[in-house]
Every structure is written in structure tokens, then in C-alpha cells.
Amino acid sequence: MTANTVMQSADVARAVTRIAHEILESNRGSDNLVLLGIPTRGVTLASRIAAAIHDIDGVSVPMGSLDVTMYRDDLHENPLREPAPTTVPIDIDQATVVLVDDVLYSGRTVRAALDALTDLGRPDTVRLAVLVDRGHRELPIRADYVGKNLPTSPTQIIKVQFTELDGIDAVSLEEGEK
């Protein structure tokens, strides 16, 4: 399998900072804002966005995680991964919730996240932030904040790596099976 690096550490950092600025601008500040990362890499990305918002605005935005494992519609096709904990730091009723994930592909993970979110409360607004949007949507879902749009073929694989989990910050595009 050959890999082509499409984002290096500096590119990832710029994308995170840009997403943080866009979130603050569209929300008119950090009031009533909560970030919920979708495990695993979405949680790391949400943590970085929260840190960038703190650097920009001087405010600590509540950040948590939202596991969607049991809400997926493909449990019968894919082996079940170990569910991660869901941690929601504040009451999300009437809040602006930004769901955060590393890659947006079919939209099915985000659909599962929306289902999981409704079990937790009724946010005023739900937004979506992703590091990479690779296209190929199966559901009518669109990201509000995107680090990089990266058109791919369905056989290609996007690999996101974060220092906290992998020892390096990078996004690569790999050729999959044809």
C-alpha cells in the first residue's frame, strides 16, 4: 500500500486554528458552546480545537466525547469495537454543540452521533467540524467547519495521525484494494 502525505504537522495546526476561529465567528464568541468529539481521533481533535479557542478567546470551552458505537446502522456488517465512554461536561439543552470528527466520509457516523445526542438532550444548534472531508456522502450531511477538502476515490483510505495517539501529526492518502 502506498501512502501520500497530504497534511503535515504545520498544516494540521493551521487547520485547527482556522476551525477554532470559524467556530468563534459563527457562534459570536464562546458563550453556550460545547465541543463533543467522536472517539477516537475526534476527541483528540476536539481537545485541540478547545485549546485553540482558549488561546484565541481566553475562555475554556467545555469539551467532552460522544461514543456512537451502539447507534451505528452497520453493526451487523462490521465487527463491534469496544465502546468508548461518553462524557458530556455540561447540560446540552439550549447549547450550541459542535460535533467533532477526524474524517467525514459517508455521513453515517455523524447520523449515529445525532441519534446519540438526542438521548442526551435538546441542543439549540448542532454543528459539525472535521479535519478532512473526503466526499462520497451516502446521507445528506455537510460539515460546517472543514480543515481540508480532499476529494478521493472510494478505494482510497485517509489516515489521520495525531501526536497524542500516534507520535506524529499527519494526514495521508493511501491506495486501497481495487
Short mmCIF file of C-alpha atoms in Angstrom, two decimals:
data_model
loop_
_atom_site.label_atom_id
_atom_site.label_comp_id
_atom_site.label_asym_id
_atom_site.label_seq_id
_atom_site.Cartn_x
_atom_site.Cartn_y
_atom_site.Cartn_z
CA MET A 1 0.00 0.00 0.00
CA THR A 2 1.48 3.37 -0.99
CA ALA A 3 0.86 6.47 1.10
CA ASN A 4 0.98 10.10 0.09
CA THR A 5 1.21 12.66 2.91
CA VAL A 6 -1.33 15.42 2.25
CA MET A 7 -1.08 17.29 5.57
CA GLN A 8 1.96 17.62 7.79
CA SER A 9 2.16 18.89 11.37
CA ALA A 10 2.09 22.58 10.44
CA ASP A 11 -0.87 22.01 8.10
CA VAL A 12 -2.84 20.25 10.85
CA ALA A 13 -2.06 23.06 13.31
CA ARG A 14 -3.20 25.73 10.82
CA ALA A 15 -6.41 23.82 10.11
CA VAL A 16 -7.19 23.52 13.84
CA THR A 17 -6.60 27.24 14.37
CA ARG A 18 -8.77 28.14 11.37
CA ILE A 19 -11.59 25.87 12.56
CA ALA A 20 -11.41 27.46 16.04
CA HIS A 21 -11.66 30.96 14.53
CA GLU A 22 -14.60 29.92 12.34
CA ILE A 23 -16.45 28.38 15.30
CA LEU A 24 -15.98 31.55 17.36
CA GLU A 25 -17.06 33.76 14.49
CA SER A 26 -20.22 31.82 13.63
CA ASN A 27 -21.14 31.44 17.32
CA ARG A 28 -20.34 35.12 18.03
CA GLY A 29 -17.93 34.08 20.75
CA SER A 30 -17.71 31.11 23.06
CA ASP A 31 -20.90 31.59 25.09
CA ASN A 32 -23.09 28.49 25.42
CA LEU A 33 -20.67 26.44 23.30
CA VAL A 34 -19.68 22.80 23.90
CA LEU A 35 -17.41 20.59 21.80
CA LEU A 36 -18.10 16.84 21.65
CA GLY A 37 -15.51 14.68 19.92
CA ILE A 38 -16.42 11.36 18.34
CA PRO A 39 -13.91 8.71 19.55
CA THR A 40 -11.15 8.15 18.90
CA ARG A 41 -9.47 10.85 16.84
CA GLY A 42 -12.44 13.21 17.02
CA VAL A 43 -11.86 13.54 20.76
CA THR A 44 -8.21 14.47 20.19
CA LEU A 45 -9.23 16.98 17.52
CA ALA A 46 -11.92 18.47 19.80
CA SER A 47 -9.34 18.87 22.56
CA ARG A 48 -7.04 20.73 20.19
CA ILE A 49 -9.85 22.98 18.97
CA ALA A 50 -10.80 23.74 22.58
CA ALA A 51 -7.17 24.67 23.31
CA ALA A 52 -7.06 26.90 20.22
CA ILE A 53 -10.30 28.63 21.27
CA HIS A 54 -8.75 29.23 24.70
CA ASP A 55 -5.65 30.73 23.04
CA ILE A 56 -7.82 33.00 20.87
CA ASP A 57 -10.61 33.97 23.27
CA GLY A 58 -9.13 33.24 26.69
CA VAL A 59 -12.13 31.06 27.59
CA SER A 60 -12.14 27.35 28.39
CA VAL A 61 -14.89 25.83 26.28
CA PRO A 62 -16.48 22.68 27.73
CA MET A 63 -15.28 19.63 25.83
CA GLY A 64 -16.33 16.01 26.00
CA SER A 65 -16.75 12.85 23.98
CA LEU A 66 -19.76 11.20 22.37
CA ASP A 67 -19.47 7.49 21.64
CA VAL A 68 -21.69 6.40 18.75
CA THR A 69 -20.85 2.69 18.64
CA MET A 70 -24.29 1.42 19.67
CA TYR A 71 -26.07 3.91 17.39
CA ARG A 72 -24.38 2.79 14.18
CA ASP A 73 -26.54 1.29 11.45
CA ASP A 74 -23.80 -1.10 10.30
CA LEU A 75 -23.31 -3.16 13.46
CA HIS A 76 -24.40 -6.29 11.60
CA GLU A 77 -21.72 -5.79 8.90
CA ASN A 78 -18.72 -4.65 10.93
CA PRO A 79 -17.13 -6.15 13.99
CA LEU A 80 -18.13 -4.24 17.10
CA ARG A 81 -15.34 -2.16 18.54
CA GLU A 82 -15.14 -1.61 22.25
CA PRO A 83 -17.44 1.32 23.11
CA ALA A 84 -15.65 4.37 24.48
CA PRO A 85 -17.07 6.42 27.34
CA THR A 86 -19.41 9.29 26.61
CA THR A 87 -18.57 12.32 28.70
CA VAL A 88 -20.69 15.43 28.40
CA PRO A 89 -19.32 18.22 30.60
CA ILE A 90 -22.47 20.36 30.75
CA ASP A 91 -26.20 20.13 30.15
CA ILE A 92 -26.54 20.38 26.37
CA ASP A 93 -30.15 21.63 26.43
CA GLN A 94 -30.22 25.01 24.66
CA ALA A 95 -26.44 24.83 24.00
CA THR A 96 -24.60 25.09 20.71
CA VAL A 97 -22.98 21.68 20.28
CA VAL A 98 -20.13 21.23 17.83
CA LEU A 99 -19.64 17.57 16.95
CA VAL A 100 -16.00 16.93 16.02
CA ASP A 101 -14.59 14.06 13.96
CA ASP A 102 -11.39 13.49 12.05
CA VAL A 103 -12.80 12.42 8.64
CA LEU A 104 -16.22 12.93 7.06
CA TYR A 105 -16.98 10.23 4.52
CA SER A 106 -20.42 8.62 4.11
CA GLY A 107 -22.10 10.65 6.86
CA ARG A 108 -23.22 7.55 8.75
CA THR A 109 -21.05 8.22 11.81
CA VAL A 110 -22.49 11.72 12.06
CA ARG A 111 -26.02 10.34 11.74
CA ALA A 112 -25.25 7.97 14.61
CA ALA A 113 -23.86 10.91 16.61
CA LEU A 114 -27.05 12.88 16.07
CA ASP A 115 -29.07 9.91 17.35
CA ALA A 116 -26.81 9.60 20.40
CA LEU A 117 -27.08 13.33 21.03
CA THR A 118 -30.88 13.25 21.13
CA ASP A 119 -30.66 10.76 24.00
CA LEU A 120 -28.68 13.34 25.98
CA GLY A 121 -30.84 16.41 25.48
CA ARG A 122 -32.03 19.00 23.00
CA PRO A 123 -29.30 21.40 21.90
CA ASP A 124 -30.27 24.74 20.43
CA THR A 125 -27.92 24.19 17.49
CA VAL A 126 -25.70 21.34 16.31
CA ARG A 127 -22.70 21.99 14.07
CA LEU A 128 -20.07 19.67 12.60
CA ALA A 129 -16.30 20.20 12.48
CA VAL A 130 -13.98 17.79 10.66
CA LEU A 131 -10.31 17.81 9.84
CA VAL A 132 -10.84 16.17 6.43
CA ASP A 133 -13.91 16.00 4.19
CA ARG A 134 -13.29 13.31 1.60
CA GLY A 135 -16.68 13.32 -0.14
CA HIS A 136 -18.73 10.25 -1.11
CA ARG A 137 -21.71 11.07 1.10
CA GLU A 138 -24.47 8.50 1.47
CA LEU A 139 -26.61 10.77 3.65
CA PRO A 140 -27.44 14.49 3.29
CA ILE A 141 -24.86 15.63 5.83
CA ARG A 142 -22.43 18.53 5.43
CA ALA A 143 -19.67 19.80 7.68
CA ASP A 144 -19.86 23.40 8.91
CA TYR A 145 -16.11 23.63 9.58
CA VAL A 146 -13.57 21.76 7.44
CA GLY A 147 -9.81 21.70 7.78
CA LYS A 148 -9.23 20.30 4.29
CA ASN A 149 -11.47 19.14 1.47
CA LEU A 150 -9.77 16.13 -0.06
CA PRO A 151 -11.57 14.50 -2.99
CA THR A 152 -10.84 10.79 -3.04
CA SER A 153 -11.86 7.66 -4.83
CA PRO A 154 -13.91 5.17 -2.81
CA THR A 155 -10.96 2.75 -2.77
CA GLN A 156 -8.59 5.23 -1.16
CA ILE A 157 -8.05 5.41 2.58
CA ILE A 158 -7.49 8.57 4.64
CA LYS A 159 -5.20 8.00 7.60
CA VAL A 160 -5.19 10.71 10.29
CA GLN A 161 -2.42 10.61 12.86
CA PHE A 162 -2.13 12.74 16.00
CA THR A 163 0.93 13.03 18.20
CA GLU A 164 -1.10 12.12 21.29
CA LEU A 165 -2.09 8.76 19.78
CA ASP A 166 0.44 8.02 17.05
CA GLY A 167 3.56 10.04 17.82
CA ILE A 168 3.17 12.24 14.75
CA ASP A 169 0.73 14.77 13.26
CA ALA A 170 -0.05 13.87 9.66
CA VAL A 171 -2.81 13.07 7.22
CA SER A 172 -2.03 10.63 4.45
CA LEU A 173 -3.88 9.24 1.49
CA GLU A 174 -3.33 5.53 0.86
CA GLU A 175 -4.30 3.42 -2.11
CA GLY A 176 -6.61 0.63 -1.02
CA GLU A 177 -7.69 -2.58 -2.67
CA LYS A 178 -9.24 -2.25 -6.10
#
